[in-house]
Coordinates of C-alpha atoms in Angstrom, one line a residue:
Chain D
M26 CA 9.4 2.0 -30.0
K27 CA 6.4 2.2 -32.4
F28 CA 5.3 5.7 -31.4
Q29 CA 7.5 8.7 -30.6
S30 CA 5.2 9.9 -27.8
Q31 CA 5.7 6.7 -25.8
S32 CA 9.0 8.2 -24.6
A33 CA 6.9 10.3 -22.3
A34 CA 7.1 7.3 -20.0
M35 CA 10.9 7.7 -19.5
P36 CA 11.0 10.6 -17.1
Y37 CA 8.3 8.9 -15.0
F38 CA 10.3 5.7 -14.8
I39 CA 13.5 7.5 -13.9
F40 CA 12.0 9.6 -11.2
A41 CA 10.1 6.6 -9.9
L42 CA 13.4 4.7 -9.4
A43 CA 15.0 7.7 -7.7
L44 CA 12.1 7.8 -5.3
F45 CA 12.4 4.0 -4.8
V46 CA 16.0 4.5 -3.7
G47 CA 14.8 7.1 -1.2
Q48 CA 12.1 4.8 0.0
I49 CA 14.6 2.1 0.8
V50 CA 17.0 4.5 2.5
F51 CA 14.2 5.6 4.9
G52 CA 13.2 1.9 5.3
L53 CA 16.7 1.2 6.6
I54 CA 16.5 4.1 8.9
I55 CA 13.2 3.0 10.6
G56 CA 14.4 -0.6 10.6
L57 CA 17.3 0.5 12.6
Q58 CA 15.2 2.7 14.9
Y59 CA 13.3 -0.5 15.8
V60 CA 16.5 -1.7 17.6
V61 CA 18.4 1.5 18.2
G62 CA 15.5 3.5 19.4
D63 CA 17.2 6.9 19.6
F64 CA 18.9 6.7 16.2
L65 CA 18.7 10.1 14.5
F66 CA 16.4 11.4 17.3
P67 CA 15.3 14.1 17.5
E68 CA 16.3 15.1 14.0
I69 CA 14.3 12.4 12.2
P70 CA 11.8 10.9 14.6
F71 CA 10.4 7.5 13.7
N72 CA 7.0 8.8 12.6
V73 CA 8.6 11.2 10.1
A74 CA 10.9 8.6 8.6
R75 CA 8.1 6.1 8.4
M76 CA 5.8 8.6 6.7
V77 CA 8.6 9.3 4.1
H78 CA 9.0 5.5 3.7
T79 CA 5.4 4.7 3.0
N80 CA 4.5 7.9 1.1
L81 CA 7.5 7.5 -1.2
L82 CA 6.3 4.0 -1.9
I83 CA 2.8 5.1 -2.9
V84 CA 4.1 8.1 -5.0
W85 CA 6.8 6.1 -6.8
L86 CA 4.3 3.4 -7.7
L87 CA 1.9 6.1 -9.0
F88 CA 4.7 7.4 -11.1
G89 CA 5.4 3.9 -12.3
F90 CA 1.7 3.3 -13.2
M91 CA 1.6 6.6 -15.1
G92 CA 4.8 5.8 -17.0
A93 CA 3.4 2.4 -17.8
A94 CA 0.2 3.9 -19.1
Y95 CA 2.1 6.4 -21.3
Y96 CA 4.1 3.6 -22.8
L97 CA 1.4 1.0 -23.1
V98 CA -1.6 3.0 -24.1
P99 CA -0.3 4.5 -27.4
E100 CA 1.1 1.1 -28.5
E101 CA -2.2 -0.7 -27.7
A102 CA -4.3 2.1 -29.2
E103 CA -1.9 2.2 -32.3
T104 CA -1.8 6.0 -32.2
E105 CA 0.4 8.8 -30.8
L106 CA -0.4 10.1 -27.3
Y107 CA -3.0 12.8 -27.4
S108 CA -0.6 15.3 -25.9
T109 CA 3.0 14.7 -25.1
K110 CA 3.3 18.3 -23.8
L111 CA 0.6 17.6 -21.2
A112 CA 2.4 14.4 -20.1
W113 CA 5.6 16.3 -19.6
A114 CA 3.9 19.3 -17.8
L115 CA 2.1 16.9 -15.4
F116 CA 5.3 15.1 -14.8
W117 CA 7.0 18.3 -13.6
I118 CA 4.0 19.4 -11.5
F119 CA 3.7 16.0 -9.8
A120 CA 7.5 15.7 -9.3
A121 CA 7.7 19.2 -7.8
A122 CA 4.7 18.7 -5.5
G123 CA 6.0 15.3 -4.4
T124 CA 9.5 16.6 -3.7
L125 CA 8.1 19.7 -1.8
T126 CA 5.9 17.4 0.3
I127 CA 8.9 15.2 1.3
I128 CA 11.0 18.3 2.1
G129 CA 8.1 19.5 4.2
Y130 CA 8.0 16.3 6.2
L131 CA 11.7 16.5 6.9
A132 CA 12.1 20.3 7.4
V133 CA 9.3 21.3 9.7
P134 CA 7.3 19.5 12.5
Y135 CA 4.2 17.8 11.0
A136 CA 1.9 20.1 13.0
T137 CA 3.6 23.2 11.4
L138 CA 3.3 21.6 8.0
A139 CA -0.4 21.0 8.7
E140 CA -0.9 24.6 9.8
I141 CA 0.8 26.3 6.8
T142 CA -0.9 24.1 4.2
G143 CA -4.4 24.7 5.4
N144 CA -5.3 21.5 7.2
G145 CA -7.5 23.7 9.5
L146 CA -9.7 24.6 6.6
L147 CA -10.2 21.0 5.4
P148 CA -8.6 18.5 7.8
T149 CA -7.4 15.5 5.8
M150 CA -3.9 14.9 7.2
G151 CA -2.4 12.5 9.8
R152 CA -4.1 9.3 8.8
E153 CA -2.0 6.4 7.8
F154 CA -0.9 6.5 4.1
L155 CA -2.9 9.7 3.7
E156 CA -0.5 11.9 5.5
M157 CA 0.2 14.3 2.6
P158 CA -0.9 17.9 3.1
T159 CA -4.4 18.8 1.9
I160 CA -2.9 21.0 -0.9
T161 CA -0.8 18.1 -2.1
K162 CA -4.0 15.9 -2.2
V163 CA -5.7 18.6 -4.3
G164 CA -2.6 18.6 -6.5
V165 CA -2.8 14.9 -6.9
V166 CA -6.4 15.2 -8.0
I167 CA -5.5 17.8 -10.6
V168 CA -2.6 15.7 -12.0
A169 CA -4.8 12.6 -12.0
L170 CA -7.6 14.4 -14.0
G171 CA -5.1 15.8 -16.6
F172 CA -3.5 12.3 -16.8
L173 CA -6.8 10.6 -17.3
F174 CA -7.9 13.1 -19.9
N175 CA -4.7 12.6 -21.8
I176 CA -4.9 8.8 -21.7
G177 CA -8.6 8.8 -22.3
M178 CA -8.4 10.9 -25.4
T179 CA -5.6 8.7 -26.8
V180 CA -7.8 5.6 -26.4
L181 CA -10.8 7.4 -27.9
K182 CA -8.9 8.3 -31.1
G183 CA -7.3 4.9 -31.4
R184 CA -7.9 1.1 -31.1
K185 CA -9.8 0.1 -28.0
T186 CA -8.2 -3.1 -26.8
V187 CA -9.2 -5.1 -23.6
I188 CA -5.8 -4.2 -22.1
N189 CA -6.4 -0.5 -22.6
I190 CA -10.0 -0.6 -21.3
V191 CA -9.0 -2.6 -18.2
L192 CA -6.1 -0.3 -17.5
I193 CA -8.2 2.8 -17.8
T194 CA -10.9 1.3 -15.6
G195 CA -8.3 0.7 -13.0
L196 CA -6.9 4.2 -13.3
L197 CA -10.4 5.7 -13.1
G198 CA -11.1 3.7 -10.0
L199 CA -7.8 4.8 -8.5
A200 CA -8.8 8.5 -9.0
L201 CA -12.4 8.0 -7.8
F202 CA -11.5 6.2 -4.6
F203 CA -8.8 8.7 -3.8
L204 CA -11.6 11.3 -3.4
F205 CA -12.5 9.6 -0.1
S206 CA -9.3 10.8 1.3
F207 CA -11.0 14.2 1.6
Y208 CA -13.7 12.8 3.9
N209 CA -12.6 12.9 7.5
P210 CA -15.4 13.1 10.0
H211 CA -14.9 13.7 13.7
N212 CA -16.5 10.3 14.3
L213 CA -13.5 8.0 14.5
A214 CA -15.3 4.8 13.5
L215 CA -16.8 6.4 10.4
D216 CA -13.4 8.0 9.5
K217 CA -11.8 4.6 9.7
Y218 CA -14.6 2.9 7.7
F219 CA -14.3 5.2 4.7
W220 CA -10.5 5.5 5.0
W221 CA -10.4 1.9 3.9
W222 CA -12.4 2.8 0.8
V223 CA -9.1 4.5 -0.3
V224 CA -6.6 2.1 1.1
H225 CA -8.2 -1.3 0.6
L226 CA -10.1 -0.6 -2.6
W227 CA -6.9 0.7 -4.0
V228 CA -4.5 -2.2 -3.3
E229 CA -7.0 -5.0 -3.2
G230 CA -9.2 -3.6 -5.9
V231 CA -8.5 -1.2 -8.7
W232 CA -4.7 -1.5 -8.5
E233 CA -5.1 -5.2 -9.4
L234 CA -6.7 -4.1 -12.6
I235 CA -3.8 -1.9 -13.4
M236 CA -1.4 -4.7 -12.5
G237 CA -3.3 -7.3 -14.6
A238 CA -3.3 -5.0 -17.6
I239 CA 0.4 -4.3 -17.4
L240 CA 1.2 -8.0 -16.9
A241 CA -1.0 -9.0 -19.8
F242 CA 0.7 -6.4 -22.0
V243 CA 4.2 -7.5 -21.2
L244 CA 3.3 -11.2 -21.6
I245 CA 1.9 -10.5 -25.1
K246 CA 5.1 -8.8 -26.0
V247 CA 7.6 -11.4 -24.6
T248 CA 5.7 -14.5 -25.5
G249 CA 3.9 -13.7 -28.7
V250 CA 1.0 -15.7 -27.5
D251 CA -2.3 -14.9 -29.2
R252 CA -4.0 -11.8 -27.8
E253 CA -7.4 -13.5 -27.6
V254 CA -6.1 -16.0 -25.1
I255 CA -4.4 -13.4 -23.0
E256 CA -7.4 -11.1 -22.9
K257 CA -9.7 -13.9 -21.8
W258 CA -7.4 -14.6 -18.9
L259 CA -7.2 -11.0 -18.0
Y260 CA -11.0 -10.7 -17.8
I261 CA -11.3 -13.7 -15.6
I262 CA -8.5 -12.6 -13.3
I263 CA -9.8 -9.1 -12.8
A264 CA -13.3 -10.5 -12.4
M265 CA -12.1 -12.6 -9.5
A266 CA -10.1 -9.7 -8.1
L267 CA -13.2 -7.6 -7.8
I268 CA -15.6 -10.3 -6.8
T269 CA -13.4 -11.3 -3.9
G270 CA -11.8 -8.0 -3.1
I271 CA -14.8 -5.7 -2.8
I272 CA -16.5 -7.5 0.0
G273 CA -13.1 -8.6 1.2
T274 CA -12.8 -5.0 2.5
G275 CA -14.8 -6.5 5.4
H276 CA -11.6 -8.0 6.9
H277 CA -10.7 -4.4 7.8
F278 CA -14.0 -3.8 9.5
F279 CA -13.6 -6.4 12.3
W280 CA -12.3 -4.2 15.1
I281 CA -13.0 -0.6 14.2
G282 CA -16.7 -0.3 15.1
P283 CA -18.9 -1.9 12.4
P284 CA -21.2 -4.8 13.3
E285 CA -20.1 -8.4 13.8
Y286 CA -21.5 -9.8 10.6
W287 CA -18.4 -8.4 8.9
H288 CA -16.5 -11.1 10.7
Y289 CA -18.2 -13.7 8.4
L290 CA -18.2 -11.6 5.2
G291 CA -14.7 -10.4 5.6
S292 CA -13.4 -13.9 6.5
I293 CA -15.1 -15.7 3.7
F294 CA -14.2 -13.3 0.9
S295 CA -10.7 -12.8 2.0
A296 CA -10.2 -16.5 2.0
L297 CA -11.1 -16.2 -1.7
E298 CA -8.8 -13.3 -2.3
P299 CA -5.7 -15.5 -3.2
I300 CA -7.6 -16.9 -6.2
P301 CA -7.0 -14.1 -8.6
F302 CA -3.3 -14.1 -7.6
F303 CA -3.1 -17.8 -8.0
M304 CA -4.6 -17.4 -11.5
M305 CA -2.1 -14.8 -12.3
T306 CA 0.7 -17.2 -11.5
V307 CA -0.8 -20.0 -13.6
F308 CA -1.5 -17.5 -16.3
A309 CA 2.1 -16.1 -16.5
F310 CA 3.7 -19.6 -16.5
N311 CA 1.2 -20.9 -18.9
M312 CA 1.9 -18.1 -21.4
V313 CA 5.6 -18.4 -21.1
S314 CA 5.5 -22.1 -21.6
R315 CA 3.3 -21.6 -24.7
R316 CA 5.5 -18.9 -26.1
R317 CA 5.9 -18.6 -29.8
R318 CA 9.3 -16.9 -29.6
E319 CA 12.2 -16.6 -27.3
H320 CA 12.3 -12.9 -26.5
P321 CA 15.8 -11.5 -26.3
N322 CA 14.9 -9.6 -23.1
R323 CA 15.0 -12.5 -20.7
A324 CA 15.3 -10.2 -17.7
A325 CA 11.8 -8.8 -18.4
T326 CA 10.4 -12.3 -18.6
L327 CA 12.0 -13.2 -15.3
W328 CA 10.5 -10.1 -13.6
A329 CA 7.0 -10.9 -15.0
L330 CA 7.2 -14.5 -13.7
G331 CA 8.6 -13.4 -10.4
C332 CA 5.9 -10.8 -10.0
A333 CA 3.2 -13.3 -10.5
V334 CA 4.7 -15.7 -7.9
M335 CA 5.6 -13.1 -5.3
A336 CA 2.2 -11.4 -5.6
F337 CA 0.6 -14.8 -4.9
L338 CA 2.8 -15.4 -1.9
G339 CA 2.7 -11.9 -0.4
A340 CA -0.8 -10.7 -1.2
G341 CA -2.4 -14.2 -1.5
V342 CA -0.8 -16.5 1.0
W343 CA 0.5 -14.0 3.6
G344 CA -2.8 -12.1 3.4
F345 CA -4.8 -15.3 3.9
L346 CA -2.6 -16.3 6.9
H347 CA -4.2 -13.8 9.1
T348 CA -7.4 -12.5 7.7
L349 CA -9.8 -15.1 9.2
A350 CA -11.5 -13.2 12.0
P351 CA -10.5 -15.6 14.9
V352 CA -6.8 -15.4 13.8
N353 CA -6.9 -11.7 13.0
Y354 CA -8.2 -11.1 16.6
Y355 CA -4.7 -11.9 17.7
T356 CA -2.5 -10.9 14.8
H357 CA -4.2 -7.6 13.9
G358 CA -1.7 -4.7 14.2
T359 CA 1.3 -6.9 15.0
Q360 CA 4.4 -7.5 13.0
V361 CA 2.5 -10.2 11.0
T362 CA 0.6 -7.3 9.4
A363 CA 4.0 -5.7 8.6
A364 CA 5.3 -8.9 7.1
H365 CA 2.3 -9.3 4.8
G366 CA 2.4 -5.6 3.8
H367 CA 6.1 -5.8 2.8
M368 CA 5.8 -8.9 0.6
A369 CA 2.5 -8.0 -0.9
F370 CA 3.6 -4.5 -2.0
Y371 CA 6.9 -5.8 -3.3
G372 CA 5.4 -8.8 -5.1
A373 CA 2.4 -7.2 -6.6
Y374 CA 3.2 -3.6 -7.3
V375 CA 6.9 -3.0 -7.0
M376 CA 7.6 -5.9 -9.3
I377 CA 5.0 -5.1 -11.9
V378 CA 6.4 -1.6 -12.3
I379 CA 9.9 -3.0 -12.6
T380 CA 8.6 -5.6 -15.1
M381 CA 7.3 -2.8 -17.2
I382 CA 10.5 -0.7 -16.8
S383 CA 12.6 -3.7 -17.6
Y384 CA 10.7 -4.4 -20.8
S385 CA 10.2 -0.9 -22.1
M386 CA 13.3 1.0 -21.0
P387 CA 15.7 -0.7 -23.3
I388 CA 13.4 -0.1 -26.2
M389 CA 13.1 3.6 -25.3
R390 CA 16.8 3.8 -25.1
G391 CA 17.2 2.5 -28.7
R392 CA 17.8 -1.2 -27.9
P393 CA 14.7 -2.9 -29.4
N394 CA 16.1 -6.3 -28.6
G395 CA 16.6 -5.5 -24.9
N396 CA 19.8 -4.7 -23.1
S397 CA 23.1 -6.5 -23.7
R398 CA 23.6 -9.9 -22.2
Q399 CA 26.0 -8.5 -19.6
A400 CA 23.5 -5.9 -18.5
Q401 CA 20.8 -8.5 -18.3
V402 CA 22.9 -10.8 -16.2
L403 CA 23.4 -8.0 -13.7
E404 CA 19.7 -7.2 -13.7
M405 CA 18.9 -10.8 -13.0
W406 CA 21.3 -10.7 -10.1
S407 CA 19.4 -7.7 -8.8
F408 CA 16.1 -9.6 -9.2
W409 CA 17.4 -12.5 -7.0
L410 CA 19.0 -10.2 -4.4
M411 CA 15.9 -8.1 -3.9
T412 CA 13.5 -11.0 -4.1
I413 CA 15.3 -13.3 -1.7
A414 CA 16.0 -10.4 0.7
M415 CA 12.3 -9.6 0.7
V416 CA 11.4 -13.3 1.4
F417 CA 13.7 -13.1 4.5
I418 CA 12.3 -9.7 5.6
T419 CA 8.9 -11.3 5.5
L420 CA 10.0 -14.5 7.3
F421 CA 11.7 -12.5 10.1
L422 CA 8.8 -10.1 10.6
T423 CA 6.4 -13.1 10.6
A424 CA 8.5 -14.7 13.3
A425 CA 8.6 -11.5 15.3
G426 CA 4.8 -11.2 14.9
I427 CA 4.1 -14.7 16.1
L428 CA 6.3 -14.2 19.2
Q429 CA 4.6 -10.9 19.8
V430 CA 1.2 -12.5 19.7
W431 CA 2.5 -15.3 22.0
M432 CA 3.9 -12.9 24.7
Q433 CA 1.7 -9.8 24.5
R434 CA -1.7 -10.9 23.1
I435 CA -2.5 -14.5 24.2
P436 CA -2.0 -14.3 28.0
E437 CA -4.7 -12.8 30.1
S438 CA -4.5 -9.2 31.3
G439 CA -2.0 -9.1 34.2
Q440 CA 0.0 -12.1 32.8
A441 CA 0.8 -10.6 29.4
L442 CA 4.0 -8.7 28.7
S443 CA 3.6 -5.0 27.8
F444 CA 4.2 -3.8 24.3
M445 CA 7.7 -2.4 25.0
A446 CA 8.8 -5.5 27.0
T447 CA 7.7 -7.6 24.1
Q448 CA 9.6 -5.5 21.6
D449 CA 12.8 -6.0 23.6
N450 CA 12.3 -9.7 23.5
I451 CA 12.0 -9.9 19.8
A452 CA 14.9 -7.5 18.9
L453 CA 16.9 -10.3 17.4
F454 CA 14.4 -10.6 14.6
Y455 CA 14.4 -6.9 14.0
W456 CA 18.2 -7.1 13.6
L457 CA 17.9 -9.9 11.1
R458 CA 15.3 -7.9 9.2
E459 CA 17.6 -5.0 9.1
I460 CA 20.4 -7.1 7.6
S461 CA 18.0 -8.4 5.0
G462 CA 17.0 -4.8 4.3
V463 CA 20.7 -3.9 3.6
I464 CA 20.9 -6.8 1.1
F465 CA 17.7 -5.6 -0.5
F466 CA 19.3 -2.2 -0.8
I467 CA 22.4 -3.8 -2.4
G468 CA 20.0 -5.5 -4.9
L469 CA 18.4 -2.2 -5.7
L470 CA 21.7 -0.5 -6.4
T471 CA 22.6 -3.5 -8.6
Y472 CA 19.4 -2.9 -10.5
I473 CA 20.3 0.8 -11.0
A474 CA 23.8 -0.2 -12.0
S475 CA 22.5 -2.5 -14.7
F476 CA 21.3 0.6 -16.5
F477 CA 24.9 1.7 -17.0
V478 CA 26.3 -1.6 -18.3
K479 CA 27.0 -1.4 -22.0
G480 CA 28.2 -4.7 -23.5
D481 CA 27.4 -6.4 -26.8
A482 CA 24.1 -6.0 -28.6
V483 CA 21.8 -8.9 -28.4
E484 CA 21.0 -11.0 -31.4
V485 CA 17.3 -11.8 -32.1
A486 CA 16.7 -15.4 -31.5
E487 CA 15.2 -17.5 -34.3
S488 CA 11.5 -18.2 -33.8
Chain G
M17 CA -13.7 -26.9 -23.1
A18 CA -11.3 -23.9 -23.5
E19 CA -13.0 -23.1 -26.8
R20 CA -16.5 -23.1 -25.3
F21 CA -15.5 -20.6 -22.7
T22 CA -15.4 -17.5 -24.8
K23 CA -14.0 -14.0 -24.2
S24 CA -17.4 -12.5 -24.1
M25 CA -18.4 -14.9 -21.4
A26 CA -15.3 -13.9 -19.4
R27 CA -16.2 -10.2 -20.0
N28 CA -19.7 -10.8 -18.8
I29 CA -18.5 -12.4 -15.6
Y30 CA -16.3 -9.4 -15.0
L31 CA -19.0 -6.8 -15.7
G32 CA -21.8 -8.7 -14.0
G33 CA -19.7 -9.9 -11.0
S34 CA -18.2 -6.6 -10.2
T35 CA -21.5 -4.7 -10.6
F36 CA -23.2 -7.2 -8.3
F37 CA -20.6 -6.9 -5.6
I38 CA -20.3 -3.2 -5.8
L39 CA -24.1 -2.9 -5.2
L40 CA -23.9 -5.5 -2.4
F41 CA -21.1 -3.5 -0.8
L42 CA -23.1 -0.3 -1.0
G43 CA -26.1 -2.1 0.5
L44 CA -24.0 -3.5 3.4
T45 CA -22.5 0.0 3.9
F46 CA -26.0 1.4 4.2
D47 CA -26.9 -1.2 6.8
T48 CA -23.7 -0.6 8.7
M49 CA -24.4 3.1 8.9
Q50 CA -27.8 2.3 10.4
A51 CA -26.1 0.2 13.1
M52 CA -23.3 2.6 13.9
P53 CA -25.2 5.0 16.2
E54 CA -25.5 2.1 18.7
R55 CA -21.8 1.2 18.4
D56 CA -19.5 4.2 17.7
N57 CA -19.9 6.1 21.0
R58 CA -21.1 9.2 19.1
E59 CA -23.1 10.5 22.1
N60 CA -19.8 11.3 23.7
L61 CA -18.3 13.0 20.7
T62 CA -17.9 16.5 22.2
E63 CA -16.1 19.5 20.8
S64 CA -13.1 18.7 23.0
V65 CA -13.0 15.2 21.5
A66 CA -13.2 16.6 18.0
N67 CA -10.3 18.9 18.7
G68 CA -8.4 16.0 20.3
K69 CA -8.8 14.0 17.1
L70 CA -7.5 17.0 15.1
L71 CA -4.4 17.2 17.4
W72 CA -4.0 13.4 17.1
E73 CA -3.8 13.8 13.3
E74 CA -1.8 17.0 13.1
N75 CA 0.9 15.6 15.3
N76 CA 0.9 12.3 13.3
C77 CA 0.6 10.2 16.4
L78 CA -0.1 7.0 14.4
G79 CA 3.2 7.4 12.7
C80 CA 4.4 5.5 15.8
H81 CA 1.3 4.3 17.6
S82 CA -1.6 2.2 16.5
L83 CA -5.2 3.0 17.1
F84 CA -7.5 0.0 16.9
G85 CA -4.5 -1.9 15.5
E86 CA -4.0 0.6 12.6
G87 CA -1.1 2.9 12.2
A88 CA 2.5 2.0 13.0
Y89 CA 3.7 -0.7 15.3
F90 CA 6.6 1.1 16.8
A91 CA 4.8 2.3 20.0
P92 CA 1.9 0.9 22.0
E93 CA -1.7 0.6 20.9
L94 CA -3.7 3.6 22.2
G95 CA -7.3 2.6 21.4
N96 CA -7.5 1.1 24.9
V97 CA -4.9 3.3 26.7
F98 CA -7.7 4.8 28.9
Q99 CA -8.4 1.3 30.2
R100 CA -4.7 0.4 30.5
R101 CA -3.5 3.6 32.2
G102 CA -6.6 5.2 33.7
M103 CA -8.3 2.0 34.9
G104 CA -11.7 3.5 34.0
N105 CA -11.1 6.8 36.0
E106 CA -11.2 9.8 33.7
E107 CA -9.6 12.2 36.1
A108 CA -6.8 9.8 36.9
F109 CA -6.2 9.2 33.2
V110 CA -6.1 12.9 32.3
G111 CA -3.6 13.5 35.1
Y112 CA -1.4 10.6 34.1
F113 CA -1.6 11.6 30.4
K114 CA -0.5 15.1 31.1
G115 CA 2.4 14.0 33.2
W116 CA 3.5 11.5 30.5
M117 CA 3.3 13.9 27.6
N118 CA 5.3 16.6 29.5
A119 CA 8.0 14.2 30.5
M120 CA 8.8 13.3 26.9
P121 CA 11.4 12.6 25.5
T122 CA 12.9 10.4 28.2
N123 CA 16.4 10.6 26.6
V124 CA 17.2 7.1 27.8
P125 CA 20.1 6.1 25.5
G126 CA 19.2 3.4 22.9
R127 CA 15.4 3.5 23.9
R128 CA 12.7 4.5 21.5
Q129 CA 11.9 8.2 22.0
M130 CA 8.7 10.0 21.9
P131 CA 9.1 13.7 20.8
Q132 CA 8.0 16.6 22.9
F133 CA 5.0 18.1 21.1
N134 CA 4.7 21.2 23.3
L135 CA 0.9 21.1 23.7
N136 CA -0.7 23.4 26.2
D137 CA -2.9 22.3 29.1
Q138 CA -6.2 22.6 27.1
E139 CA -4.8 20.7 24.2
L140 CA -3.6 17.8 26.4
E141 CA -7.0 17.6 27.9
D142 CA -8.6 17.5 24.5
L143 CA -6.2 14.8 23.3
A144 CA -7.0 12.8 26.5
A145 CA -10.7 13.3 25.8
F146 CA -10.2 11.9 22.3
L147 CA -8.5 8.7 23.7
I148 CA -11.3 8.3 26.3
Y149 CA -13.9 8.6 23.6
A150 CA -12.0 6.1 21.3
N151 CA -12.0 3.6 24.2
G152 CA -15.8 3.8 24.2
I153 CA -16.2 2.6 20.6
N154 CA -17.5 -1.0 20.4
T155 CA -14.6 -2.9 18.8
N156 CA -16.1 -6.4 19.2
D157 CA -13.9 -7.0 22.3
W158 CA -10.6 -6.2 20.6
P159 CA -7.8 -6.1 21.7
P160 CA -7.6 -9.5 23.4
N161 CA -6.2 -8.0 26.7
V162 CA -5.3 -4.7 28.3
E163 CA -1.8 -4.6 26.8
G164 CA -3.4 -3.9 23.4

């Protein structure tokens, strides 16, 4: 570790992984509720468990991004963090607010939570992924402002690299678009239109900047390839991400009220959206094959390559599969959407955060050459367990989705099966998904276990 | 070839491209907002509907259901439930809806359960009004059939 203050990343990473475990536990609960409908009812109804599953995902990824920024920015800027104290203070505030929110979901009915947290004054709750209470949303804004101030001041007093600038642009965009979560008009069509300004412009816009910056940073470190080359790639990748992703928002405007021309715009630009992800894959493999040294942390390299491939498959290929308007007409809101969502989030964002943790955590724990060979072997096992399990989750959900379309959507009214009858018919695939989910969970526990493996110190390979 | 494509060219593509598409997106949004009054059923957006939407949100209905295909996929689509269960008759739908909500949960072993939300008569009417209003939004003929 070059700068003491980089260790501010550590609590963020540890807490992120704890939340990740929680996310998967609730994922297993809702997966089981798909086939055993009354499991844990009425103690934990599906909507509550699902809210915990998705909200934990978002929050742990945000913790991961913040941790990544605290580690990466000082090293890139070649200066200590502006304020380590502020980083720690914001960590505790965010962790406490997040924990209280989750307890709130589980302890009281959602309507009660809404009432006691002032949703009546400024209604923002109860919309997918934006379920958190209004006061938590305000808290997130405060934490984000403090965080951006801290990171921004660090860059201002230090070296301004492309990676730092791209990362900060992404984080600024993340904060800016989150403000739309406070806009909730009575008009449902307008509500949905601007709701996507948070949801789509996050995951298919500014988050890609954050992902690209982190990937570029790790690749510089593990390959030793010239910074100039990597920065050029980074610019082109994020350029393509925004050029395709911004108008690509249109693929969400097909069936919620806006005019029909979005069918053409949304279809064309989402057909282009795999390009930046494909470039990321080419980029990662290219850099690793051109590497100037064999970095002793091979697990981190594996995560970086895996991230690039899985992001392309999940966000790129599975996204493209059903974003053309004539296809989406049938697949919209089916298990095909769920399949895409799972692999895209895992491939792009879960894996980039793990890549960063895998690279930086050993260094912060006083192992500049990475973890011991034994620990890395276990970590690579966890990589394959989680990744292959996620591939199968995606395949089973895709199969479920296709059958759902076949039975429920394609036949004329009167001939089509009802939603619940269809669900009964595809239960087998939900069981298979649940089994894959258990294997994913085993992979995650293996990953956590790899932190506790000691073993022999790694020798630095000759360059 | 690789040498001729410089970093500053890459940066200019990024800055120029993203600026252009952000402006285009804002322009298209402006145009969409002009078109919306004809499409979003705002003339039927009463106080009762607004309250129904608030109830929809404060009980986290889309934690299980979808609305215009968005939400969770655990329970049926409700953007067109007025059409599916009311067959175009508002009074019939409100009656059906109240009966359904009050009968929850079914407690059939192994079946997916809908919680009892303990809404009063007025609240149930508002929620039904919200679903009727939602059904009136022009969704470009989605969903493909009445089953949603």
